[in-house]
């Protein structure tokens, strides 16, 4: 006999789409997933990851107890012992010698407590989030042009666009339920432009115009498009006059460019560039989206500035279905930013400085909050002698894996808080087992600023605890319990509402509605904000600012020794470092191993056929994997997914942009390729 | 007795008040639970009072049954899947299930495949002329009816109109065909569906033939249904009367009207495709299949699919893993496996994230197969699927139409 049978609504733990689903919970255990057809984002449809989302919860590898490393082996320990040890080491770390890494996988409540812990207990801003590796270029670029690095419209409004331009986004594989909106838009007659060095499924299935660009030349392309638009008088003169500044400088710069040079740099015929430009500019409402293909470059900031310029030029801001949108990869890819577990922002995007520190001292009732910015991810990894990593896996996700291993092994003390024994956790001194997703509940904020609730559906395994709970317990052990007196995620959320103005009008009760609420939501009777920048931009003067950007080549260009361009990226069936998906049998079975995508002509030259073992070498490291020969990638370009730790793409990468982004150039590294004999 | 028809209504005042018609379904379910004829009731309820968000619920407390009273047109689920997937095919638990025709038909198909124990089930059939997708319904109410979707407390489809009732008592109606021409209205598969009265259940309950009375029309379809009804009447839960000739005619007329409408939609949806030549038609479908991302939602949602080790999974070494789009045999295999038994429930098409019109393909082909094999899916549990009873000779036939002609002469 069945004791209990319930449908629990929740949101997928994987990507930033924020798709709803029902989990069928029978006698305390999740037995299946059912469509949540009333959910506005996905209407009961899910992708392969979503359909199998709950499987990883029950994988036998789940961390169930704290582990302390003794003589190279992990021994089970009590929470008391483990937290005592961690507290001792953190107390001994002075000034900026302790660094904290967090992840977009973790809920708003966890991240809020995380940053509060680092600031109140450790009194530093030495923390950073894994988005350093994907959208750290987005924020400075969009802040300088439109004042804010968020998606300015809603996912649903994409259906209403008349033209969609997907730059550096293999949307069908990375965000399938957004691709779904592309399909709907196209059914209504929209035109789709896809920009990518690879002829991905996205390009093959939806592009009306496919611009197969030379890697790393996006600034040249967009400048070429803008030049065309101005020359042919297709710019939105009224919008430019009323709502922007800096047009003349942009126009002057663009007039100095030669289309023949643009053609040479991008590898795209000038005619096609012009056609794309006209299509984008002539459409009533045009939507630009971009993802890692644009952001993960040394010129990522410039790439995105160019895209924002293009949208400003044509009046494509301030209305539904328009704008320039970053597609954040993680489920809480927007929310983490809002919560401020970053070296330069307090919660609500308040910059780290004296004024902000004082504000939070008042809000939290503490003294001595840190007002000096911390450091970005890789610098924290390198410079701090004590590291505390929550939900991150730099051994697979960070650039230059050989170097990362050396760095992590040299740490005085490494704490890893996670759900599985990841590649990074294996190097830890202490491992703390975390409860995840529907084992703890909380809120997540997806790509279009939509705050949604995750309901608790089942208990965590063994002694695993919610991330926020672990940090509160640690704070207590370290003597700061009074500032961390939270008994539920709802209590934490109430405090978030006080500190993050954009969340002020959102409550757990209001979040019961399918699809949640899009911030900014200033008051409890405010419905949330679908479209931003309707009247003015979030810049100081309210205007959109054109930024002149010049094409610059990537950091490590191919040469005689390393003649190929290497880029890493994603596939549909896996998620990031594969921690969850590779432990889900239906997903693992689809794609159990990594591979190298190599152009058919290049492969022929090198004597390589599909299935052959090949070795890729860069100036930093080497990787061996099976070759997948294809016509869908350009000559001279090689691709590997970064989901597979045993053939980890990041052994090859390394060169990284300077401030403000400090973005590793994952999408452009010089390598050589050989068949393994 | 099988074939008996009644107008019935609940003897309980509260149920009668809450019910849209006679409150009969609620009463029968309550009766079955209270008298331990079943261990539980499986039905659809509004999640948090939201009529656009229907979820399955397993009720063991008779007092809770009344909360599920009232037709939810915007909650298109298929109950058969839950029985098969989560409730062990009612192997050890006796359950009363409320079912639309597609639910009942799917259950019957699963009974044939020995995945559901029909002995443990009581099927309370619900007449149905279609359901709506919740998001389409919301948009339709906002943009066409110009009302706040949250104010709608009841929907009805009658005499070619889609009628809604609001919280404040106002009623609004629009022409169903016009709505559907404009892309609103019912789900596509519902528009094509020919079976409005679930005569494959134990009792078929609906509003046709009630002639404006606060009653429910019951058609007795099985011995089990007859017995249940008799006992409920005897125990004083229900009262019945014989329907007039007029009422019976009215019911027949409405059934025919629904059937005519469905035939028109079948023509609309299928003729375009039937007019294409073989290559064009293959291209049409292959272009759709090119977008497939192997989420397996169609297979998971299909109430007929039941194999534990599915032929399409990677470890069967048939459809190569990790390929996008998957080999076209992915879809064609599913078609070959369940095409003969498709009940046109539409769950596959609802679930597809890449907008592949799967239900259209499967239904179209099923309509071709059906007359060939004289097989209507879900009609009777003793009518086995063609592929399981096909003879060796039949398998070797090249021209099925000629073969059948020869057989009949």
XYZ file of C-alpha atoms in Angstrom, chain A residues 5 26 46 50 72 133 145 188 306 326 343 371-372 376 416 427 513 518 577 584 604 613 660:
23
model
C 1.876 9.991 -3.189
C 6.101 8.289 -3.296
C 11.928 19.488 -20.541
C 15.608 18.122 -16.971
C 46.443 10.728 2.517
C 34.874 31.797 -15.994
C 26.825 50.699 -22.136
C 5.670 33.443 -36.597
C 29.939 45.893 -29.607
C 23.546 37.136 -21.599
C 35.139 40.491 -4.389
C 35.666 47.905 2.523
C 38.600 46.836 0.384
C 39.171 37.323 -8.547
C 35.629 21.520 -0.065
C 42.699 17.225 -2.930
C 2.877 31.085 -8.423
C 11.029 38.920 -12.254
C 32.307 19.514 -15.024
C 23.072 10.023 -14.183
C 42.941 13.861 -43.600
C 43.058 8.350 -30.452
C 38.369 44.048 -14.960
